[in-house]
C-alpha positions as MATLAB code, in Angstrom:
seq = 'MTTLRIAVASTPLTMTLDEAVPAALTAISEAGRLGAALVCLPETGLPGHRVQGRPVAST';
ca = [
      75.991    2.660  -41.128;
      74.359   -0.331  -39.447;
      74.709   -3.740  -41.076;
      71.746   -6.112  -41.012;
      72.352   -9.756  -41.877;
      69.338  -11.297  -43.640;
      68.807  -15.026  -44.226;
      66.633  -16.620  -46.890;
      65.396  -20.029  -45.734;
      64.342  -22.940  -47.884;
      62.144  -25.308  -45.894;
      60.667  -28.625  -47.012;
      57.158  -28.710  -48.458;
      54.855  -30.024  -45.745;
      51.154  -30.775  -45.675;
      50.367  -30.035  -42.017;
      51.129  -27.314  -39.498;
      52.504  -30.015  -37.189;
      55.282  -30.566  -39.757;
      55.654  -26.994  -41.007;
      56.077  -25.146  -37.717;
      59.054  -27.205  -36.455;
      60.710  -26.893  -39.886;
      60.299  -23.106  -39.784;
      61.573  -22.909  -36.203;
      64.616  -24.993  -37.117;
      65.390  -22.702  -40.060;
      64.979  -19.602  -37.882;
      67.191  -21.059  -35.155;
      69.912  -22.014  -37.637;
      69.832  -18.600  -39.289;
      70.092  -16.917  -35.905;
      73.015  -19.154  -34.973;
      74.734  -17.991  -38.151;
      74.177  -14.339  -37.268;
      71.011  -13.410  -39.144;
      68.789  -10.759  -37.592;
      65.983  -11.278  -40.119;
      64.827  -14.560  -41.685;
      62.702  -14.759  -44.844;
      60.651  -17.951  -45.038;
      58.930  -19.347  -48.147;
      55.648  -17.670  -49.079;
      53.789  -20.979  -48.830;
      55.831  -22.378  -45.952;
      52.742  -22.851  -43.815;
      49.981  -25.069  -45.224;
      46.570  -23.681  -46.015;
      47.263  -22.146  -49.399;
      45.364  -23.559  -52.338;
      47.518  -25.948  -54.337;
      47.092  -25.639  -58.096;
      45.167  -28.590  -59.472;
      43.508  -29.429  -56.150;
      39.870  -28.476  -55.660;
      38.922  -25.959  -53.000;
      36.790  -27.530  -50.269;
      33.285  -26.133  -50.111;
      32.068  -24.857  -46.752;
];
């Protein structure tokens, strides 16, 4: 049977992609260094999701 090491990452809440992407890449790199073959990132790890209580911009 093959073993697959999976990592679950917890990244900081960021408001821009310029902050979020490096945080995700750091988490992925660290998980890989520790032997993970698959990394699960937070569902809202990349900005663009509607935040509860904040209005949606009209287009």
